[in-house]
Coordinates of C-alpha atoms in Angstrom, one line a residue:
Chain A
M1 CA -5.4 -23.3 22.6
I2 CA -5.8 -25.2 19.3
A3 CA -4.3 -23.6 16.2
P4 CA -6.4 -23.6 13.0
K5 CA -5.0 -25.2 9.8
L6 CA -3.6 -23.0 7.1
T7 CA -1.6 -24.3 4.2
I8 CA -0.9 -22.8 0.8
P9 CA 0.1 -25.6 -1.6
F10 CA 2.6 -24.6 -4.3
V11 CA 4.9 -26.0 -6.9
R12 CA 8.3 -24.4 -7.4
F13 CA 10.2 -24.2 -10.8
E14 CA 13.3 -22.6 -12.1
L15 CA 12.7 -20.9 -15.4
R16 CA 15.1 -21.0 -18.3
C17 CA 15.9 -17.3 -17.7
G18 CA 17.0 -18.2 -14.2
A19 CA 13.9 -16.7 -12.4
I20 CA 12.2 -18.8 -9.7
L21 CA 8.6 -19.4 -10.4
V22 CA 6.2 -20.5 -7.5
V23 CA 2.7 -21.4 -8.5
S24 CA -0.2 -22.0 -6.1
P25 CA -3.2 -23.6 -7.7
R26 CA -6.5 -22.6 -6.2
P27 CA -9.5 -24.3 -7.8
S28 CA -12.5 -22.0 -8.6
A29 CA -10.6 -18.9 -7.7
P30 CA -12.3 -15.9 -9.5
I31 CA -9.1 -13.9 -9.5
A32 CA -5.5 -14.7 -10.5
S33 CA -2.7 -12.7 -9.0
I34 CA 1.0 -12.5 -10.0
H35 CA 3.8 -11.0 -8.0
V36 CA 7.2 -10.4 -9.6
H37 CA 9.9 -9.5 -7.1
V38 CA 13.3 -8.4 -8.4
R39 CA 16.0 -8.6 -5.8
G40 CA 17.9 -5.4 -5.1
G41 CA 15.3 -2.7 -5.0
P42 CA 16.3 0.7 -3.3
A43 CA 19.6 -0.8 -2.3
L44 CA 20.7 -0.3 -5.9
D45 CA 19.7 3.4 -6.1
P46 CA 22.7 5.4 -7.3
P47 CA 24.0 8.1 -5.0
G48 CA 22.0 11.3 -5.5
R49 CA 19.2 9.4 -7.3
S50 CA 17.2 7.9 -4.6
G51 CA 13.8 6.8 -6.0
M52 CA 15.4 5.1 -9.1
A53 CA 14.3 1.6 -8.2
F54 CA 10.8 2.9 -7.3
L55 CA 10.3 4.8 -10.5
T56 CA 11.6 1.8 -12.6
G57 CA 8.8 -0.3 -11.1
A58 CA 6.1 2.4 -10.9
L59 CA 6.6 3.6 -14.5
A60 CA 7.0 0.2 -16.2
D61 CA 3.4 0.3 -17.2
Q62 CA 3.9 3.6 -19.1
G63 CA 4.9 1.9 -22.3
T64 CA 7.0 -1.0 -23.7
E65 CA 8.8 -1.5 -27.0
R66 CA 5.5 -2.9 -28.4
R67 CA 2.8 -0.9 -26.7
S68 CA 2.0 2.6 -25.5
E69 CA 0.6 3.3 -22.1
E70 CA -2.9 3.7 -23.6
E71 CA -2.6 0.4 -25.5
I72 CA -1.6 -1.4 -22.3
A73 CA -4.6 0.1 -20.5
T74 CA -6.9 -0.8 -23.4
A75 CA -5.6 -4.4 -23.3
L76 CA -5.7 -4.8 -19.6
E77 CA -8.5 -2.8 -18.0
P78 CA -11.6 -4.2 -19.8
E79 CA -10.4 -7.7 -18.8
G80 CA -10.5 -6.7 -15.2
G81 CA -6.7 -6.5 -15.0
E82 CA -4.5 -4.2 -13.0
I83 CA -0.7 -3.9 -12.8
A84 CA 1.2 -1.8 -10.3
G85 CA 5.0 -1.5 -9.7
D86 CA 7.3 -0.2 -7.0
A87 CA 10.9 -0.6 -5.9
G88 CA 10.4 -4.3 -5.4
G89 CA 9.1 -5.1 -8.9
L90 CA 5.6 -5.6 -10.4
S91 CA 2.4 -7.1 -9.3
G92 CA -1.0 -7.6 -11.0
S93 CA -4.4 -9.2 -10.7
I94 CA -6.9 -10.2 -13.3
V95 CA -10.2 -12.2 -13.8
N96 CA -8.9 -15.7 -13.6
D97 CA -9.8 -16.8 -17.1
R98 CA -7.5 -14.1 -18.5
W99 CA -4.3 -14.9 -16.5
E100 CA -2.3 -15.5 -19.7
L101 CA -2.9 -11.9 -20.7
L102 CA -1.5 -10.8 -17.4
V103 CA 1.6 -13.0 -17.9
D104 CA 2.2 -11.5 -21.4
L105 CA 1.9 -7.9 -20.2
L106 CA 4.1 -8.4 -17.1
A107 CA 6.7 -10.2 -19.2
E108 CA 6.7 -7.4 -21.7
M109 CA 7.3 -4.8 -19.0
L110 CA 10.0 -6.9 -17.4
T111 CA 11.9 -7.3 -20.6
S112 CA 11.1 -4.2 -22.6
A113 CA 9.6 -1.4 -20.5
S114 CA 10.6 1.7 -22.6
Y115 CA 9.9 4.6 -20.2
P116 CA 8.8 7.1 -22.9
A117 CA 10.1 10.5 -22.1
A118 CA 6.7 12.3 -22.1
E119 CA 5.0 9.7 -19.9
V120 CA 8.0 9.7 -17.5
S121 CA 7.9 13.5 -17.3
R122 CA 4.2 13.5 -16.6
Q123 CA 4.3 10.8 -13.9
K124 CA 7.4 12.3 -12.3
Q125 CA 5.6 15.6 -12.0
R126 CA 2.6 13.8 -10.4
L127 CA 5.0 12.3 -7.8
L128 CA 6.7 15.6 -7.2
D129 CA 3.3 17.2 -6.6
R130 CA 2.6 14.4 -4.1
L131 CA 5.9 14.9 -2.4
L132 CA 5.3 18.7 -2.2
V133 CA 2.1 18.0 -0.3
E134 CA 3.8 15.6 2.0
R135 CA 6.7 18.0 2.6
D136 CA 4.3 19.9 4.9
D137 CA 2.6 16.8 6.4
P138 CA 4.0 16.3 9.9
R139 CA 2.9 12.7 10.1
V140 CA 4.8 11.8 6.9
Q141 CA 7.8 13.9 7.9
G142 CA 7.8 12.5 11.4
G143 CA 7.9 9.0 10.0
L144 CA 10.7 9.7 7.7
L145 CA 12.7 11.4 10.4
F146 CA 12.2 8.4 12.7
R147 CA 13.5 6.1 10.1
K148 CA 16.5 8.3 9.6
L149 CA 17.3 8.3 13.3
V150 CA 17.0 4.5 13.5
Y151 CA 18.7 3.5 10.2
G152 CA 21.2 6.4 9.7
E153 CA 22.7 6.5 6.3
H154 CA 21.6 3.0 5.4
W155 CA 19.2 2.9 2.4
L156 CA 16.4 1.8 4.8
G157 CA 16.6 5.3 6.3
R158 CA 15.8 6.9 3.0
A159 CA 12.4 7.6 1.3
S160 CA 12.2 4.7 -1.3
R161 CA 10.1 7.0 -3.6
G162 CA 12.9 9.5 -3.8
T163 CA 12.9 13.2 -2.8
L164 CA 12.2 16.6 -4.2
E165 CA 15.9 16.9 -4.9
S166 CA 16.6 13.4 -6.3
L167 CA 13.6 12.9 -8.6
P168 CA 14.4 15.8 -11.0
R169 CA 17.8 14.2 -11.6
I170 CA 16.2 10.9 -12.8
E171 CA 15.5 10.9 -16.6
A172 CA 13.9 8.3 -18.8
R173 CA 17.3 7.1 -20.1
H174 CA 18.4 6.4 -16.5
L175 CA 15.3 4.2 -15.9
R176 CA 15.9 2.3 -19.1
A177 CA 19.5 1.7 -18.1
F178 CA 18.5 0.7 -14.5
R179 CA 15.9 -1.8 -15.8
K180 CA 18.3 -3.4 -18.2
A181 CA 21.1 -3.7 -15.7
N182 CA 19.1 -4.8 -12.7
W183 CA 15.9 -6.5 -13.9
V184 CA 17.4 -9.8 -14.9
G185 CA 16.1 -13.3 -14.7
R186 CA 18.3 -14.7 -11.9
R187 CA 17.2 -11.9 -9.5
A188 CA 13.5 -12.5 -10.0
V189 CA 11.0 -14.5 -7.9
I190 CA 7.6 -14.9 -9.6
A191 CA 4.6 -16.1 -7.6
V192 CA 1.2 -17.0 -9.2
C193 CA -2.0 -17.8 -7.4
G194 CA -5.2 -18.7 -9.1
D195 CA -7.2 -21.5 -10.7
V196 CA -4.3 -22.5 -12.9
D197 CA -2.3 -25.6 -13.9
P198 CA 1.3 -25.1 -12.6
A199 CA 2.9 -26.8 -15.6
R200 CA 1.0 -24.6 -18.0
V201 CA 2.0 -21.5 -16.1
R202 CA 5.6 -22.6 -16.3
R203 CA 5.4 -23.2 -20.1
K204 CA 3.7 -19.8 -20.5
F205 CA 6.4 -17.9 -18.5
D206 CA 9.2 -19.8 -20.2
R207 CA 8.0 -18.7 -23.6
A208 CA 7.1 -15.1 -22.5
L209 CA 10.5 -14.6 -20.9
L210 CA 12.6 -16.4 -23.5
E211 CA 14.6 -13.3 -24.3
W212 CA 15.1 -12.2 -20.7
A213 CA 18.8 -12.0 -19.9
P214 CA 19.6 -14.2 -16.9
G215 CA 22.2 -11.7 -15.7
K216 CA 24.0 -11.9 -12.4
R217 CA 22.5 -12.7 -9.0
H218 CA 22.2 -9.8 -6.6
T219 CA 24.8 -9.9 -3.8
P220 CA 23.7 -7.6 -1.0
N221 CA 26.3 -5.6 0.9
A222 CA 26.6 -6.3 4.6
A223 CA 24.1 -4.1 6.4
K224 CA 25.5 -1.6 8.9
F225 CA 23.2 0.4 11.2
P226 CA 23.8 2.9 14.0
P227 CA 23.9 1.4 17.4
V228 CA 20.7 1.2 19.5
A229 CA 20.9 4.5 21.4
R230 CA 18.7 7.5 22.1
R231 CA 18.7 10.0 19.2
V232 CA 16.1 12.7 19.1
G233 CA 14.8 14.8 16.2
A234 CA 11.9 17.2 15.6
F235 CA 10.1 18.4 12.5
T236 CA 8.5 21.7 13.4
A237 CA 5.2 22.7 11.8
K238 CA 2.2 24.8 12.8
R239 CA -0.4 22.2 13.6
Q240 CA -2.7 21.3 16.4
Q241 CA -1.3 17.8 16.9
V242 CA 2.2 16.3 17.5
H243 CA 3.0 13.0 15.9
L244 CA 5.3 11.1 18.2
Y245 CA 7.4 8.1 17.1
V246 CA 9.4 6.2 19.7
G247 CA 11.5 3.1 18.9
H248 CA 14.6 1.5 17.6
L249 CA 16.1 -1.2 15.3
G250 CA 13.8 -4.2 15.4
I251 CA 14.2 -7.8 14.2
A252 CA 14.7 -9.7 10.9
R253 CA 11.8 -12.0 9.9
N254 CA 13.9 -15.1 10.5
D255 CA 14.4 -14.2 14.2
P256 CA 13.6 -17.3 16.3
D257 CA 11.6 -15.1 18.6
Y258 CA 9.3 -13.9 15.8
A259 CA 6.1 -15.8 17.0
A260 CA 6.5 -14.7 20.6
L261 CA 7.0 -11.1 19.5
V262 CA 3.8 -11.2 17.4
L263 CA 2.0 -12.2 20.5
M264 CA 3.8 -9.5 22.5
D265 CA 2.8 -6.9 19.9
H266 CA -0.9 -7.9 20.3
V267 CA -0.6 -7.5 24.1
L268 CA 1.2 -4.2 23.8
G269 CA -0.1 -2.2 20.9
T270 CA -1.3 -4.1 17.8
G271 CA -4.6 -5.5 16.7
P272 CA -8.1 -4.2 16.5
G273 CA -7.4 -1.6 19.2
F274 CA -9.9 -2.8 21.8
T275 CA -7.7 -4.9 24.0
N276 CA -4.1 -4.0 23.7
R277 CA -2.5 -2.2 26.6
I278 CA -1.4 1.1 25.1
S279 CA -4.7 1.6 23.3
R280 CA -6.6 0.9 26.5
K281 CA -4.4 3.2 28.6
L282 CA -3.4 6.1 26.3
R283 CA -6.6 6.3 24.2
D284 CA -9.4 4.9 26.3
E285 CA -8.4 5.8 29.9
L286 CA -6.3 8.9 29.4
G287 CA -8.1 10.1 26.2
L288 CA -4.8 11.3 24.7
A289 CA -5.4 10.2 21.1
Y290 CA -7.5 8.4 18.6
S291 CA -4.6 6.7 16.9
V292 CA -2.0 4.9 18.9
S293 CA 0.0 1.7 18.2
A294 CA 3.2 -0.2 18.9
N295 CA 4.7 -3.0 16.8
I296 CA 8.0 -4.8 16.1
H297 CA 7.0 -7.7 13.9
A298 CA 5.2 -6.1 10.9
S299 CA 8.3 -4.4 9.5
A300 CA 10.6 -7.4 9.9
G301 CA 12.1 -8.5 6.6
L302 CA 15.3 -9.9 5.2
L303 CA 16.9 -6.9 7.1
P304 CA 15.8 -5.7 10.5
G305 CA 12.6 -3.7 10.7
T306 CA 11.9 -1.2 13.5
F307 CA 10.1 -1.3 16.9
T308 CA 7.8 1.7 16.5
A309 CA 5.4 3.1 19.1
Y310 CA 3.3 5.9 17.6
I311 CA 0.8 8.4 18.9
G312 CA -0.8 11.5 17.5
T313 CA -1.6 13.8 20.4
S314 CA -1.8 17.4 21.6
P315 CA 1.6 19.1 22.5
E316 CA 0.6 19.4 26.2
H317 CA 0.1 15.6 26.4
L318 CA 3.4 14.7 24.8
S319 CA 5.3 13.8 28.0
T320 CA 2.3 11.8 29.3
A321 CA 2.1 9.8 26.1
A322 CA 5.8 9.1 26.0
R323 CA 5.8 8.1 29.6
G324 CA 2.9 5.8 28.9
F325 CA 4.8 4.0 26.2
V326 CA 7.8 3.5 28.5
E327 CA 5.8 2.4 31.5
E328 CA 3.9 -0.2 29.4
I329 CA 7.1 -1.5 27.9
R330 CA 8.7 -1.8 31.3
R331 CA 5.6 -3.5 32.8
L332 CA 5.8 -6.1 30.0
Q333 CA 9.5 -6.6 30.8
S334 CA 8.9 -7.0 34.6
D335 CA 5.5 -8.7 35.0
L336 CA 4.0 -11.8 33.5
V337 CA 1.0 -11.2 31.3
G338 CA -2.1 -12.7 32.9
K339 CA -3.7 -15.8 31.4
D340 CA -6.9 -14.1 30.3
E341 CA -5.1 -11.3 28.6
L342 CA -2.8 -13.7 26.8
D343 CA -5.7 -15.9 25.8
V344 CA -7.6 -12.9 24.3
A345 CA -4.5 -11.9 22.3
K346 CA -4.0 -15.5 21.1
S347 CA -7.6 -16.0 20.2
Y348 CA -7.7 -12.8 18.1
L349 CA -4.5 -13.7 16.4
L350 CA -5.4 -17.3 15.6
G351 CA -8.8 -16.3 14.4
S352 CA -7.8 -13.3 12.3
F353 CA -4.5 -14.6 10.8
P354 CA -5.9 -17.1 8.3
L355 CA -8.4 -14.4 7.1
G356 CA -5.4 -12.4 5.8
F357 CA -4.8 -15.1 3.2
E358 CA -8.3 -15.0 1.5
R359 CA -7.2 -13.0 -1.5
A360 CA -5.0 -14.3 -4.3
A361 CA -2.9 -11.2 -4.2
R362 CA -2.0 -11.8 -0.5
R363 CA -1.2 -15.5 -1.2
A364 CA 1.1 -14.5 -4.1
S365 CA 2.9 -11.9 -2.0
Y366 CA 3.3 -14.5 0.8
L367 CA 4.8 -17.0 -1.7
V368 CA 7.4 -14.4 -2.8
S369 CA 8.2 -13.8 0.9
A370 CA 8.4 -17.5 1.6
E371 CA 10.9 -18.0 -1.2
L372 CA 13.1 -15.0 -0.1
H373 CA 13.1 -16.2 3.5
K374 CA 13.5 -19.9 2.6
F375 CA 10.4 -20.8 4.6
A376 CA 9.6 -24.5 4.9
P377 CA 6.5 -25.6 2.9
D378 CA 4.5 -26.1 6.1
H379 CA 5.7 -22.7 7.5
L380 CA 2.2 -21.2 8.0
E381 CA 0.9 -24.3 9.8
R382 CA 3.9 -24.3 12.1
L383 CA 3.7 -20.6 12.7
L384 CA 0.1 -20.9 13.9
A385 CA 1.1 -23.7 16.2
E386 CA 3.9 -21.5 17.6
F387 CA 1.4 -18.7 18.2
A388 CA -0.8 -21.1 20.1
S389 CA 2.1 -22.3 22.3
V390 CA 3.5 -18.9 23.3
S391 CA 3.5 -18.6 27.1
A392 CA 3.5 -15.6 29.4
D393 CA 7.2 -16.4 30.2
D394 CA 8.0 -16.2 26.5
V395 CA 6.3 -12.8 26.2
R396 CA 8.3 -11.4 29.1
R397 CA 11.5 -13.0 27.8
V398 CA 11.2 -11.5 24.3
A399 CA 10.1 -8.1 25.7
R400 CA 13.3 -8.0 27.8
A401 CA 15.5 -9.2 24.8
H402 CA 14.1 -7.0 22.1
L403 CA 12.7 -3.7 23.6
F404 CA 15.0 -0.9 24.7
P405 CA 13.0 2.0 26.1
D406 CA 16.1 3.8 27.3
G407 CA 17.8 3.3 23.9
S408 CA 14.9 4.5 21.8
C409 CA 15.0 7.1 19.1
I410 CA 12.4 9.8 19.4
A411 CA 11.0 11.7 16.5
A412 CA 8.2 14.3 16.9
A413 CA 6.5 16.3 14.2
G414 CA 4.2 19.2 14.8
P415 CA 4.2 22.4 17.0
I416 CA 7.4 21.5 18.8
R417 CA 11.1 22.3 18.5
R418 CA 14.0 20.0 19.3
P419 CA 15.1 21.7 22.6
E420 CA 11.6 21.5 24.0
L421 CA 11.3 17.9 22.9
L422 CA 14.6 17.1 24.6
R423 CA 13.4 18.7 27.8
K424 CA 10.1 16.8 27.8
M425 CA 11.8 13.5 27.0
A426 CA 14.4 14.0 29.7
S427 CA 11.7 14.1 32.3
I428 CA 10.5 10.5 31.4
R429 CA 13.9 8.8 31.9
R430 CA 14.1 6.3 34.6
Chain B
M1 CA -10.9 5.8 -11.7
H2 CA -9.5 3.6 -14.5
G3 CA -6.9 4.8 -16.9
L4 CA -9.3 4.9 -19.9
S5 CA -12.0 7.0 -18.3
R6 CA -12.8 10.3 -19.9
L7 CA -11.9 12.4 -16.9
Y8 CA -8.6 10.6 -16.2
R9 CA -7.4 10.9 -19.8
R10 CA -8.3 14.6 -20.1
L11 CA -7.4 15.9 -16.7
V12 CA -4.4 13.7 -15.8
V13 CA -2.9 12.5 -19.1
E14 CA -3.7 15.1 -21.8
Q15 CA -4.0 18.4 -20.0
R16 CA -2.0 17.6 -16.8
L17 CA -4.4 19.7 -14.8
A18 CA -4.8 17.0 -12.1
T19 CA -2.7 14.4 -10.4
S20 CA -5.6 12.2 -9.6
V21 CA -9.4 11.9 -10.2
S22 CA -11.9 9.5 -8.8
S23 CA -15.6 9.1 -8.5
H24 CA -17.8 7.2 -6.1
N25 CA -21.6 6.6 -6.0
D26 CA -22.5 6.4 -2.4
S27 CA -26.1 5.3 -2.7
R28 CA -28.3 4.9 0.4
V29 CA -31.8 4.2 1.5
E30 CA -32.6 7.9 1.3
A31 CA -30.7 10.1 -1.1
G32 CA -27.1 9.2 -1.3
I33 CA -24.2 11.2 -2.7
F34 CA -22.3 11.0 -6.0
W35 CA -18.8 12.1 -5.2
L36 CA -16.2 13.4 -7.7
F37 CA -12.7 14.0 -6.3
V38 CA -10.0 15.8 -8.3
E39 CA -6.6 16.7 -7.0
A40 CA -5.1 19.6 -8.8
A41 CA -1.5 19.6 -10.2
Q42 CA 0.8 22.2 -8.7
D43 CA 0.0 25.8 -9.8
V44 CA -3.2 24.8 -11.6
D45 CA -6.0 27.3 -11.1
P46 CA -8.9 25.3 -9.5
R47 CA -11.3 27.3 -11.6
R48 CA -9.8 25.9 -14.7
L49 CA -9.9 22.4 -13.3
E50 CA -13.6 22.8 -12.3
R51 CA -14.4 24.1 -15.8
A52 CA -12.8 21.1 -17.4
V53 CA -14.8 18.8 -15.2
D54 CA -18.0 20.7 -16.1
E55 CA -17.2 20.3 -19.8
E56 CA -16.8 16.6 -19.5
I57 CA -20.1 16.3 -17.6
G58 CA -21.6 18.5 -20.3
R59 CA -20.4 16.1 -23.0
L60 CA -22.0 13.2 -21.1
V61 CA -25.3 15.0 -21.1
A62 CA -25.1 16.3 -24.6
K63 CA -24.2 13.2 -26.5
E64 CA -24.7 9.5 -25.9
A65 CA -21.6 7.4 -25.3
G66 CA -20.5 5.3 -28.3
A67 CA -21.2 1.6 -28.4
A68 CA -17.6 0.6 -28.0
E69 CA -17.1 2.9 -25.0
L70 CA -20.3 1.6 -23.3
R71 CA -19.3 -2.0 -24.0
R72 CA -15.8 -1.3 -22.5
A73 CA -17.4 0.3 -19.4
K74 CA -19.7 -2.7 -18.9
R75 CA -16.8 -5.1 -19.1
L76 CA -14.9 -3.1 -16.6
I77 CA -17.7 -3.2 -14.2
A78 CA -18.2 -6.9 -14.7
A79 CA -14.5 -7.5 -14.1
G80 CA -14.7 -5.2 -11.0
E81 CA -17.5 -7.4 -9.6
A82 CA -15.1 -10.4 -9.8
H83 CA -12.5 -8.5 -7.8
E84 CA -15.1 -7.2 -5.3
S85 CA -16.6 -10.6 -4.6
E86 CA -13.3 -12.5 -4.3
T87 CA -13.8 -13.5 -0.7
V88 CA -16.7 -14.7 1.5
S89 CA -16.3 -11.5 3.5
D90 CA -16.7 -9.4 0.3
I91 CA -19.9 -11.3 -0.6
A92 CA -21.3 -11.0 2.9
E93 CA -20.6 -7.3 2.9
D94 CA -22.3 -6.8 -0.5
L95 CA -25.4 -8.8 0.5
G96 CA -25.5 -6.9 3.8
A97 CA -25.2 -3.5 2.2
F98 CA -28.0 -4.2 -0.3
A99 CA -30.2 -5.7 2.5
V100 CA -29.8 -2.5 4.5
D101 CA -30.2 0.0 1.6
A102 CA -32.7 -1.9 -0.7
R103 CA -33.2 -5.7 -1.1
W104 CA -30.5 -8.3 -0.8
Q105 CA -31.6 -9.9 -4.0
L106 CA -30.3 -6.9 -5.9
A107 CA -26.8 -8.0 -5.0
L108 CA -27.2 -11.1 -7.1
A109 CA -28.7 -9.2 -10.0
A110 CA -26.1 -6.5 -10.3
L111 CA -24.5 -7.7 -13.5
D112 CA -27.8 -8.3 -15.3
R113 CA -28.9 -4.8 -14.4
I114 CA -25.6 -3.3 -15.6
A115 CA -25.9 -5.3 -18.9
A116 CA -29.3 -3.8 -19.5
V117 CA -28.1 -0.2 -19.3
S118 CA -28.3 1.7 -22.6
A119 CA -26.3 4.7 -23.8
R120 CA -29.5 6.6 -23.8
S121 CA -30.3 5.8 -20.2
V122 CA -26.7 6.9 -19.2
R123 CA -27.2 10.3 -20.9
E124 CA -30.7 10.7 -19.4
C125 CA -29.4 9.8 -15.9
A126 CA -26.5 12.4 -16.3
A127 CA -29.0 15.0 -17.5
K128 CA -31.3 14.4 -14.6
L129 CA -28.8 14.1 -11.8
L130 CA -25.5 15.9 -12.6
L131 CA -27.0 19.4 -12.7
P132 CA -25.1 22.4 -11.4
R133 CA -28.1 23.4 -9.2
R134 CA -28.0 20.0 -7.4
R135 CA -24.4 20.0 -6.5
V136 CA -22.1 21.3 -3.8
V137 CA -18.5 22.1 -4.8
G138 CA -15.7 22.4 -2.2
W139 CA -12.1 23.4 -2.7
C140 CA -9.4 22.6 -0.3
L141 CA -6.6 25.1 -0.9
P142 CA -3.1 25.6 0.5
R143 CA -2.9 28.3 3.2
S144 CA -1.0 30.7 1.0
S145 CA -3.8 30.9 -1.5
A146 CA -6.7 30.4 0.9
G147 CA -5.8 32.9 3.6
P148 CA -5.9 32.2 7.3
G149 CA -9.2 30.4 7.5
P150 CA -12.2 29.0 5.6
R151 CA -13.7 31.2 2.9
R152 CA -16.3 30.9 0.2
K153 CA -15.4 29.8 -3.2
P154 CA -15.3 32.8 -5.6

């Protein structure tokens, strides 16, 4: 199968403040997008104040030393601009001709977001209201429980937006201090995609970030995770449906088996949902659910993601669904995938993958990721070629190497208690 | 809904009655639906929230928007068009939707038609369409305040 061509040209600079700037010129683009990633994120949340990194990013648009929240909105929105933040930093898009305004505003937030007390209080209350709603949502709580079972006490096992307990402890002064200490030039990767001249973008950022302290580089602590082993938890709620999460620690993005695992995912439980095995079996043949999936590649990052198989189903079908997951994983580990099935998965992947890079925002986020993972300039082209060359043997080999049905964590949320869940899951062991 | 809109500023920013507010005009070949979604902040009486929405609609009907506000709204829509037609898939979807619901040529004339809208026509449109007798209002309440099952709004 022949792989399509996909290249994202870019120019890389180091700014005077120490930040890395990657610019991808795209002639005639109607939209310019900028992503600013600041290394550290939720790993830097102080004990008892989880959500600090998230709020620092999410509330950076609530005012700066020069402008109020309303003044920022008045400057940005009529120009078709939008800025959003999270634990990883800031990102924004704007009508291409006004990209310099977006640079100015992002630079202002990076260097002088002031977190006015009234705005912080209002936005914190909005988030607390949202968390209160989610406290009773079995799908959300099931997902959080699953992460906790897999990652244990590591920060990846926590809710990056914080909790009902931690958010009230975070005040405006904490956010100002967190930004000043952690949002520094040497920790930042900035990616720009649009109809822009890279040299001009560099000059613009160098001027706008002239006052930004270079600071110290972020040195991550060695990651420690619980061993891959069965751990089971239940979130009990009166609902019609049980949300079931089955899986374990997954792979980091630089894993050499990444391409073969992407193909494996598309055979097992990823994609449009018409051809993968668990959708066909659990949804179409057994009628157990509308929503069902399995995936190991999508969450892979600098640190390992998870292998997660998910289904929302009625309580009486829980054992059947879990058994279905395990049987399909074991089949993938024991039998070679047929040529037609592999070709369908490859054809879908090779056709759809480049479409994911149509938008400037997606290109900018990819360029940040490429810098963080130290991808080669022709990474995307090579990745597509790797997809095309994955064999049935490769799929079976990586399924054996990376999937552990007997060592999977199991989280269920809905009308079920842990003892009952343990009984049901014991019945599906080999 | 953008951060400068009347409903967002009043309900979310100034009075903290809601955590979010959005609107959507789902126009169709036959009569479509104009949707307005508001999520109440904790412990806010939904009747108070509904009254505030009514008052803002009332303002729209009673008095024409100022020139600056109308100009800003038009610029927002024009900028939104740039975002919504960024990819070939976006453009195809837009053409297809207009072809099904009206005429595909309208997709190409959208910005000119928006530019021609006056403050008076906005007010007249609101007065004609956003009437209490034309609407259906639904509340989705937590079980503790709604009782065991669906019930009529008071």
